[in-house]
XYZ file of N, CA, C and O in Angstrom:
672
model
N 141.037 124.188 24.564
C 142.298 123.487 24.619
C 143.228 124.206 25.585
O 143.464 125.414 25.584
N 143.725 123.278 26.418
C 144.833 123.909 27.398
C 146.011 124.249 26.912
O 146.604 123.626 26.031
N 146.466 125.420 27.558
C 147.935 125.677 27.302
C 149.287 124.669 27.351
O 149.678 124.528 28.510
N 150.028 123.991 26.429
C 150.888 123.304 27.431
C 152.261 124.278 27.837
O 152.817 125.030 27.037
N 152.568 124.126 28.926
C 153.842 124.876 30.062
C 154.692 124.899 29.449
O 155.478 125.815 29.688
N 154.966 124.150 28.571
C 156.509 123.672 27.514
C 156.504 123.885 26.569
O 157.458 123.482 25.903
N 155.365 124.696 25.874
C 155.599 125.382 24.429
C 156.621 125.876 24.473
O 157.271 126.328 25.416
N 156.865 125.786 23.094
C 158.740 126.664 22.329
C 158.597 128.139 23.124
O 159.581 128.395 23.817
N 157.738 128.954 23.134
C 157.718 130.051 23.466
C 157.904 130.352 25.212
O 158.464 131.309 25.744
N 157.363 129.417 25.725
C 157.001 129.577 27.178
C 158.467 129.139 27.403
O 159.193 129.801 28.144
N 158.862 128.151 26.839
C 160.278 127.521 26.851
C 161.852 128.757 26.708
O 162.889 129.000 27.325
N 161.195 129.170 25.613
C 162.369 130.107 25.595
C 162.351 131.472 26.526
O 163.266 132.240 26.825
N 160.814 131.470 26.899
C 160.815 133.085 28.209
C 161.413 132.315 29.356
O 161.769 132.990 30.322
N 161.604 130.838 29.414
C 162.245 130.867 30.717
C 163.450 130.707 30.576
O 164.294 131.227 31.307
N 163.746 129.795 29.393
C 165.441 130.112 28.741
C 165.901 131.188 29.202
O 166.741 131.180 30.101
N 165.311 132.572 28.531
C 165.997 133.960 29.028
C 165.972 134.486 30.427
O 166.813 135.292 30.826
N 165.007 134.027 31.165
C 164.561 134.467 32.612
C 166.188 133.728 32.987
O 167.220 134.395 32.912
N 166.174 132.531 33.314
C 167.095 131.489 33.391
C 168.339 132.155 33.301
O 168.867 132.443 34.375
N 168.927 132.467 32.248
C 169.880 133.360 31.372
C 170.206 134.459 32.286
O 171.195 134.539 33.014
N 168.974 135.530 32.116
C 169.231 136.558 32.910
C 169.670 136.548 34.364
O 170.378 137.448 34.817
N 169.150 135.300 35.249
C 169.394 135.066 36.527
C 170.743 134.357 36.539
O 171.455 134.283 37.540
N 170.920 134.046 35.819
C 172.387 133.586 36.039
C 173.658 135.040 36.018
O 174.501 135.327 36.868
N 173.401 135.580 34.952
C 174.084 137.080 34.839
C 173.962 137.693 36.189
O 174.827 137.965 37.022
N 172.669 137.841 36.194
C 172.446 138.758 37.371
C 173.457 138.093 38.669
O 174.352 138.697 39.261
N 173.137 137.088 38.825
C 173.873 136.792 40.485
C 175.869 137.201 40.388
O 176.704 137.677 41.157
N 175.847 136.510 38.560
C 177.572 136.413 38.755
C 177.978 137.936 38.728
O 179.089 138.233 39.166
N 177.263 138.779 38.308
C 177.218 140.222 38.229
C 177.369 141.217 39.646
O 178.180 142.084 39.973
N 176.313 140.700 40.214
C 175.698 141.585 41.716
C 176.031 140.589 42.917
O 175.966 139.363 42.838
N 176.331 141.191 43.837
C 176.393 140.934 45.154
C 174.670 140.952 46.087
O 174.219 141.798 46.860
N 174.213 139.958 45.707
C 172.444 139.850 46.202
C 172.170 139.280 47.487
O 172.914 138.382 47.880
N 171.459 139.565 48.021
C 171.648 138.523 49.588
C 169.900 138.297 49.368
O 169.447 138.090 50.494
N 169.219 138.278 48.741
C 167.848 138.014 49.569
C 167.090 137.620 47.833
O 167.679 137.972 46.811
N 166.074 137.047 47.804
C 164.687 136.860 46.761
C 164.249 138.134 46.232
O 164.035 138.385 45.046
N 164.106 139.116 47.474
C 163.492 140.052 46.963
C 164.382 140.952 46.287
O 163.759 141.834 45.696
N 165.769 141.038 46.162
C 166.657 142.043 45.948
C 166.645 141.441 44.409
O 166.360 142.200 43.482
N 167.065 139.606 44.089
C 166.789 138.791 42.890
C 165.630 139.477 42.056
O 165.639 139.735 40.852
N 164.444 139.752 43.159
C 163.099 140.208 41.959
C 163.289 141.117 41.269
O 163.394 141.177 40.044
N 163.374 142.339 42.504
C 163.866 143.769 42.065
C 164.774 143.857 40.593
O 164.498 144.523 39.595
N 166.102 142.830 40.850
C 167.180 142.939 39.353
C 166.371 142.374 38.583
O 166.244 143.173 37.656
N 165.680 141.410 38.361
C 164.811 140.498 36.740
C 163.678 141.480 36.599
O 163.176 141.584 35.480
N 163.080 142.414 37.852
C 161.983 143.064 37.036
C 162.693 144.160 36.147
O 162.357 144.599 35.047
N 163.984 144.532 37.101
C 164.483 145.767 36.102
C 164.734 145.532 34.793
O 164.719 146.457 33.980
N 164.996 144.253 34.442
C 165.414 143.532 33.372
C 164.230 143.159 32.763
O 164.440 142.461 31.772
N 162.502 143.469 33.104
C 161.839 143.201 32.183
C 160.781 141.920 32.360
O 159.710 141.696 31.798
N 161.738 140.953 33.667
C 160.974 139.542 33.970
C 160.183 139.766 34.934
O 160.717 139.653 36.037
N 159.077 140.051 34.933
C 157.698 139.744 35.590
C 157.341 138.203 36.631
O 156.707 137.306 36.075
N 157.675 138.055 37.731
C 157.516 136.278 38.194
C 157.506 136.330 39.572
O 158.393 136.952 40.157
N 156.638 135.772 40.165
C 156.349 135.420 41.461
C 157.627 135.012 42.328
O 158.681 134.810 41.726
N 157.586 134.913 43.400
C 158.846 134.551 44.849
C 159.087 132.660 44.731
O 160.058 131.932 44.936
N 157.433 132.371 44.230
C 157.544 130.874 44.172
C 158.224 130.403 42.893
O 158.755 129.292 42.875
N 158.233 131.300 41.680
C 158.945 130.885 40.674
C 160.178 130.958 40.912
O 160.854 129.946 41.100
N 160.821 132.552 40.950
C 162.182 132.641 41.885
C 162.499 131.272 42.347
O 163.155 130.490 41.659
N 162.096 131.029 43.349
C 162.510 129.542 44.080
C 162.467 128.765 43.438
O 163.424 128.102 43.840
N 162.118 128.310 42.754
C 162.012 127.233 41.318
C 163.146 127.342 40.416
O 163.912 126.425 40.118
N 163.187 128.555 40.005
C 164.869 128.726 39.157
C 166.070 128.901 40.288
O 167.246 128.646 40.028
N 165.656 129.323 41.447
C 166.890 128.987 41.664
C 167.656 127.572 42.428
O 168.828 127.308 42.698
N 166.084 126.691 42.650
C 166.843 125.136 42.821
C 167.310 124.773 41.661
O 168.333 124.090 41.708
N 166.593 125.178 39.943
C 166.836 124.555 38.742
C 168.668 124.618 38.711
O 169.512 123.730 38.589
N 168.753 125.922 38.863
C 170.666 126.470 38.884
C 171.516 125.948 39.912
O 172.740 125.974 40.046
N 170.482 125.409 40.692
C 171.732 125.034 42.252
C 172.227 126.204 42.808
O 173.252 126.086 43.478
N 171.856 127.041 42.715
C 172.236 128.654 43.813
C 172.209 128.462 44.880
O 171.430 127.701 45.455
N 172.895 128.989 45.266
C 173.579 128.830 46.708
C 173.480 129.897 47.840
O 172.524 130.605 48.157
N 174.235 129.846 48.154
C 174.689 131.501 49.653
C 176.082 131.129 49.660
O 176.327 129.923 49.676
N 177.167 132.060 49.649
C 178.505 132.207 50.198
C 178.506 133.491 50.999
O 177.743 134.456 51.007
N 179.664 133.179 51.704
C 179.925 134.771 52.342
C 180.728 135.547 51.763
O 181.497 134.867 51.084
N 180.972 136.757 51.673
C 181.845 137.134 51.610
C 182.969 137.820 52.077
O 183.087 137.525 53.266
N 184.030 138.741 51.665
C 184.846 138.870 52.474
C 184.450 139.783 53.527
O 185.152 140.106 54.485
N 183.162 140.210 53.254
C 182.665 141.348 54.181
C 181.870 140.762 55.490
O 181.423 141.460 56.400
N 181.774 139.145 55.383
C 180.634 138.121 56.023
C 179.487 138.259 55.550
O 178.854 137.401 56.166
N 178.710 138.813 54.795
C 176.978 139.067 54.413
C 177.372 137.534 53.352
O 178.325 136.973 52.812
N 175.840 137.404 53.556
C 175.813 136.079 52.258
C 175.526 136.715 51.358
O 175.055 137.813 51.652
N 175.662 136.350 49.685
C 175.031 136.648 48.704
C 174.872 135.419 47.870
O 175.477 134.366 48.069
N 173.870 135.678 46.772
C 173.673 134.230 45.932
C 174.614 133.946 45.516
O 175.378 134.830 45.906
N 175.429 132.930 44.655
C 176.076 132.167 44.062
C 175.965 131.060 43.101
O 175.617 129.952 43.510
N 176.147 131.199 42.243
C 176.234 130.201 41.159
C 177.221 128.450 41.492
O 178.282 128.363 42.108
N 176.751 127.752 41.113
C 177.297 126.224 41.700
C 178.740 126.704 41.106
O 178.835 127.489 40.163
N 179.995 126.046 41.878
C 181.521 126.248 41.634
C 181.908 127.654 41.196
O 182.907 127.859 40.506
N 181.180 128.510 41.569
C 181.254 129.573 41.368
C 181.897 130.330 42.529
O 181.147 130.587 43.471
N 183.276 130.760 42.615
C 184.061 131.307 44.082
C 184.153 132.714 43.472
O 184.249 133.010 42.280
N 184.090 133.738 44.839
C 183.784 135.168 44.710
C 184.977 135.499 43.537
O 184.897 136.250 42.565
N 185.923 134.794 43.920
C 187.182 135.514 42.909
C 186.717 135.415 41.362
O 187.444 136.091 40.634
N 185.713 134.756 40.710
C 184.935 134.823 39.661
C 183.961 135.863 39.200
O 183.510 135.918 38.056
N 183.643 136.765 40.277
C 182.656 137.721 40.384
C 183.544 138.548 39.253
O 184.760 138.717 39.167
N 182.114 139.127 38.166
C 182.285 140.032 37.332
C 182.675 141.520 38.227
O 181.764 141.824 38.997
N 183.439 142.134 38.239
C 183.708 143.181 39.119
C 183.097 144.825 38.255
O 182.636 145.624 39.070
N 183.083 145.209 37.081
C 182.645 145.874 36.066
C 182.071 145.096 35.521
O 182.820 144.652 34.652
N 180.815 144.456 35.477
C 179.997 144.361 34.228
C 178.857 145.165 33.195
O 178.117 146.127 33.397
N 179.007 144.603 32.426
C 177.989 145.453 31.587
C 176.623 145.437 32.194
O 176.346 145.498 33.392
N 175.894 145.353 31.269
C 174.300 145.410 31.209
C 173.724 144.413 31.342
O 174.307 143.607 30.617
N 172.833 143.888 31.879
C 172.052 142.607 31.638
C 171.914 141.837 30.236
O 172.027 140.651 29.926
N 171.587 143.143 29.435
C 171.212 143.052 28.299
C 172.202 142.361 27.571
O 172.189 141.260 27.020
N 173.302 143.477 27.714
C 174.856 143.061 26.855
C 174.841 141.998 27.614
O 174.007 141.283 27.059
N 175.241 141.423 28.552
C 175.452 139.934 28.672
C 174.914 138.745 28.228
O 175.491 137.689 27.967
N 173.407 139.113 28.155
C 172.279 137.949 27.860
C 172.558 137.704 26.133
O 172.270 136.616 25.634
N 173.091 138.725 25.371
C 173.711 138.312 24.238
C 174.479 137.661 24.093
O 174.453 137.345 22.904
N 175.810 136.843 24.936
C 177.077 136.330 25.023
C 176.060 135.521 25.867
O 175.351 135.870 26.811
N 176.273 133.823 24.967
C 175.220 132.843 25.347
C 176.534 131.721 26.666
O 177.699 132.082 26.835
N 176.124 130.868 27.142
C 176.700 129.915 27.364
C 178.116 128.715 26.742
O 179.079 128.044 27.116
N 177.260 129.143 25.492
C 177.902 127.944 24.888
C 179.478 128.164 24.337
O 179.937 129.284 24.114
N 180.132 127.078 24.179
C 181.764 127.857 23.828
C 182.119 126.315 22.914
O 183.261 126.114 23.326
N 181.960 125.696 22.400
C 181.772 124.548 21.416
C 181.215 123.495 21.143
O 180.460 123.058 22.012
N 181.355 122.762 19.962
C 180.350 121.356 20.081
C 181.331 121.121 18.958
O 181.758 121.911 18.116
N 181.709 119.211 19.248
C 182.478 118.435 18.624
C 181.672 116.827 19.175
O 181.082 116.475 20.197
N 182.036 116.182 17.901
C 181.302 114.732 17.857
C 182.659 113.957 17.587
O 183.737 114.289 17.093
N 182.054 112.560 18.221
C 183.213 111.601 17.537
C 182.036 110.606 17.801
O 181.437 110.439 18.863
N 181.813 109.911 16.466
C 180.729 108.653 16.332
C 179.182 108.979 16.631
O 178.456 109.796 16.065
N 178.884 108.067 17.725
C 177.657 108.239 18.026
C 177.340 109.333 18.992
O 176.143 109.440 19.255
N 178.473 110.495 19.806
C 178.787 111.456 21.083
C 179.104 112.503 20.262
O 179.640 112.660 19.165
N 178.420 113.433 21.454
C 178.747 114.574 21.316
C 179.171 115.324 22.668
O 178.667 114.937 23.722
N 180.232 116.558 22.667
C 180.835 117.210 23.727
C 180.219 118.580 23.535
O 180.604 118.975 22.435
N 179.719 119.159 23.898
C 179.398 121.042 24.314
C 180.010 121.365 25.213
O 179.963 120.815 26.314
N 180.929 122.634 24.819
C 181.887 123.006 26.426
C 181.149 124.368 26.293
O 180.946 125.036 25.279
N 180.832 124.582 27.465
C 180.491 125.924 27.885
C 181.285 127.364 29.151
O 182.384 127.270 29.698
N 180.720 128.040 29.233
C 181.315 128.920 30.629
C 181.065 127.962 30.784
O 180.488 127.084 30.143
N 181.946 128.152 32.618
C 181.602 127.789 33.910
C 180.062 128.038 34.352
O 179.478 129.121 34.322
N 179.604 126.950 34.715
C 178.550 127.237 35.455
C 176.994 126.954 34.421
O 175.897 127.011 34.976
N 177.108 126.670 32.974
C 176.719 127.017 32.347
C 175.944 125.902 31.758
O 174.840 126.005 31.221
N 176.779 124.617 31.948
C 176.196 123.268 31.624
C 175.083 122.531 31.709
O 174.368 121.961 30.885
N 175.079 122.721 33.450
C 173.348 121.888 33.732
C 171.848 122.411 33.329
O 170.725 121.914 33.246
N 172.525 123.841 33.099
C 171.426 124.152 32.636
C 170.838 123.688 31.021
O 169.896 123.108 30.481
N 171.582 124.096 30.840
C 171.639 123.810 29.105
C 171.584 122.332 28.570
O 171.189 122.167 27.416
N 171.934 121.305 29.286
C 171.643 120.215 29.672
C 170.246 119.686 29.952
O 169.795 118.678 29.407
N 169.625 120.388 30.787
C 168.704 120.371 31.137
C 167.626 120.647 30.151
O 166.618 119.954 30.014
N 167.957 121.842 29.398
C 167.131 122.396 27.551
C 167.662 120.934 26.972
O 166.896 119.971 26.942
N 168.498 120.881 26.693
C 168.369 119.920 25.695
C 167.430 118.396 25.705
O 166.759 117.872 24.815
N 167.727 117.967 27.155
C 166.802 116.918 27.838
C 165.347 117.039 27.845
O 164.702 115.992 27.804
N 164.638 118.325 27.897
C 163.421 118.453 27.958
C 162.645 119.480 26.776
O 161.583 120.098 26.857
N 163.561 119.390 25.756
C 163.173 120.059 24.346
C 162.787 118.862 23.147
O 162.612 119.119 21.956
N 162.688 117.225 23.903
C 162.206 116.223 23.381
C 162.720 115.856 21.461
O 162.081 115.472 20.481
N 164.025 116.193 21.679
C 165.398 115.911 20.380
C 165.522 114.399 20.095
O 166.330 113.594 20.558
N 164.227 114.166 18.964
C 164.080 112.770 18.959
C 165.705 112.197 18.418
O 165.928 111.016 18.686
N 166.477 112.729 17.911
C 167.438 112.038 17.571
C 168.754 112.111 18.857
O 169.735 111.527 18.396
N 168.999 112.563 20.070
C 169.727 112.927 21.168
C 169.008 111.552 21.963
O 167.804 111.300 21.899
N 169.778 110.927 22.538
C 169.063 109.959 23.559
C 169.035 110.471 24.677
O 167.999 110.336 25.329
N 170.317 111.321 25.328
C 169.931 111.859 26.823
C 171.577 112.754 27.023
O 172.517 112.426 26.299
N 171.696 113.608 27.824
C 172.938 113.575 28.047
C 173.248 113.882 29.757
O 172.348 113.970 30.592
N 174.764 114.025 30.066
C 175.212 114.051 31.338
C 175.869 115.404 31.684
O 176.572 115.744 30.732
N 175.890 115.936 32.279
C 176.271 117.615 32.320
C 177.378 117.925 33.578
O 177.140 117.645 34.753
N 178.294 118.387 33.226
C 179.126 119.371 34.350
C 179.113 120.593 34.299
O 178.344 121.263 33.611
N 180.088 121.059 35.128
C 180.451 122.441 35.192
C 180.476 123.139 34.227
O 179.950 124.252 34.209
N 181.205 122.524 33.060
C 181.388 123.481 31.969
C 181.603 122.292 30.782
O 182.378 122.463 29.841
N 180.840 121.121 30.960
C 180.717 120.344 29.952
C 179.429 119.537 29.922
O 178.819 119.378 30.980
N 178.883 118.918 28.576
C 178.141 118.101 27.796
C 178.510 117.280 27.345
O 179.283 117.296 26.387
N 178.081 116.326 27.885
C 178.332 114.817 26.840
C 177.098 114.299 26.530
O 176.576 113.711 27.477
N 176.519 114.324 25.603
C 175.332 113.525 25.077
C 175.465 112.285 24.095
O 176.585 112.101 23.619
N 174.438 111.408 23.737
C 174.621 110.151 22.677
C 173.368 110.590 22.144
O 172.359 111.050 22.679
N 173.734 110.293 20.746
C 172.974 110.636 19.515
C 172.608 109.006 19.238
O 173.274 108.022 19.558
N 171.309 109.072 18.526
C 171.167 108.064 18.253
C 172.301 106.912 16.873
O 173.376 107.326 16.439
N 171.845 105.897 16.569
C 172.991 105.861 15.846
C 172.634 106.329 13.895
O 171.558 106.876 13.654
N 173.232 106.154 13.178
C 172.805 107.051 11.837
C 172.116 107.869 11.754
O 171.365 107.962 10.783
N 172.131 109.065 13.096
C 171.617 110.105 12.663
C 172.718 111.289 11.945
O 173.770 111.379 12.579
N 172.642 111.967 11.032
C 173.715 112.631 10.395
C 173.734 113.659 11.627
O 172.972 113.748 12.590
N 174.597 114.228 11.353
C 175.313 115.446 12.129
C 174.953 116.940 12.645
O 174.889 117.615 13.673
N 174.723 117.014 10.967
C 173.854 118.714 10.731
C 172.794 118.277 11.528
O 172.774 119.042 12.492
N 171.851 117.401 11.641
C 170.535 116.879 11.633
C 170.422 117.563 13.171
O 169.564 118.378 13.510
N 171.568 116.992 14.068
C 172.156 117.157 15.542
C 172.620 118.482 15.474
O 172.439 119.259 16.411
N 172.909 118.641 14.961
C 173.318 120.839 15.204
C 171.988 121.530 14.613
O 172.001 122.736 14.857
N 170.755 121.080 13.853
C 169.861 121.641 13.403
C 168.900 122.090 14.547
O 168.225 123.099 14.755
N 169.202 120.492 15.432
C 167.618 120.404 16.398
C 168.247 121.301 17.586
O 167.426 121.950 18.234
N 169.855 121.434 18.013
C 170.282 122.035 19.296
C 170.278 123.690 18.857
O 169.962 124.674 19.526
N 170.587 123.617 17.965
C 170.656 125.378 17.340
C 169.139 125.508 17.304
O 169.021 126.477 16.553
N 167.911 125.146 17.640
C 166.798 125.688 18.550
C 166.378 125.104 19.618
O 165.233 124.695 19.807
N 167.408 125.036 20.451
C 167.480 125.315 21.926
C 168.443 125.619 22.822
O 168.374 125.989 23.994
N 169.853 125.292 21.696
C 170.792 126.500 22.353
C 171.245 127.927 21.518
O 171.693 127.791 20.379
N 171.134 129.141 22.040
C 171.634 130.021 20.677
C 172.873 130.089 20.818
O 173.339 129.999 21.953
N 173.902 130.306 19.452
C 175.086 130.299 18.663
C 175.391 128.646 18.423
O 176.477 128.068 18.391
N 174.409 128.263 18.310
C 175.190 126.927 17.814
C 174.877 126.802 16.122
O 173.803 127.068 15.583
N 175.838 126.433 15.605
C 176.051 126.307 13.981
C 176.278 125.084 13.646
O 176.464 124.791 12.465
């Protein structure tokens, strides 16, 4: 029997890979793939140049310049004046998730997150196959999804609280 790519497990090592690469860029001043590898191996993530490239079309990463002219990566709506200037650890960050609330009215639901933080998580929720979620639409720092209709509530914070963490 074949592996499938989208097991919960395979799902959540890229959740964190994902996670971590997002820290990492808003963290560091990076200009190249290989400098990207170097920070996720220090951090533990093991992954090819072609995966690299794969997460970073998934995020929409970019190149800006900066005030020095060198490019470095960038996070979508993400302007240097956002750059963590002291940050912690990879680690300590990858604990402090995305998410920053969830509120319903009827058949909708809203998730506000950081900046930057949405499509991704958007993206988990869309392809974590939440038979009761019909689909949702993602920004910068928001979620709007439609629930099916009489599905209870908890039911909808049960199935996202395993695939986003801190949700209650």
């Amino acid at each position: 029997m074949q592996d499938n790519p989208n097991t919960p497990i395979k799902m959540k090592e890229k959740n964190n890979r994902l996670e971590a690469l997002r820290l990492i860029i808003s963290s560091q001043e990076l200009g190249s793939q290989e400098e990207l590898l170097k920070a996720l191996q220090k951090e533990g993530f093991k992954l090819t140049q072609a995966t690299l490239s794969r997460d970073l079309k998934q995020l929409k990463v970019a190149k800006a310049a900066t005030m020095g002219g060198t490019y470095v990566y960038v996070l979508p709506n993400d302007s240097m004046y956002k750059r963590i200037s002291t940050p912690a650890s990879i680690r300590e960050m990858m604990q402090m998730t995305g998410f920053v609330s969830l509120h319903f009215s009827g058949n909708m639901g809203i998730i506000k997150t950081r900046p930057g933080y949405a499509s991704a998580m958007a993206w988990n929720i869309d392809n974590a196959g939440i038979p009761s979620i019909i689909g949702s639409i993602a920004g910068n720092d928001t979620i709007f999804f439609v629930i099916k209709e009489d599905v209870p509530r908890q039911e909808v914070i049960d199935a996202l609280s395993e695939v986003l963490p801190n949700i209650k």
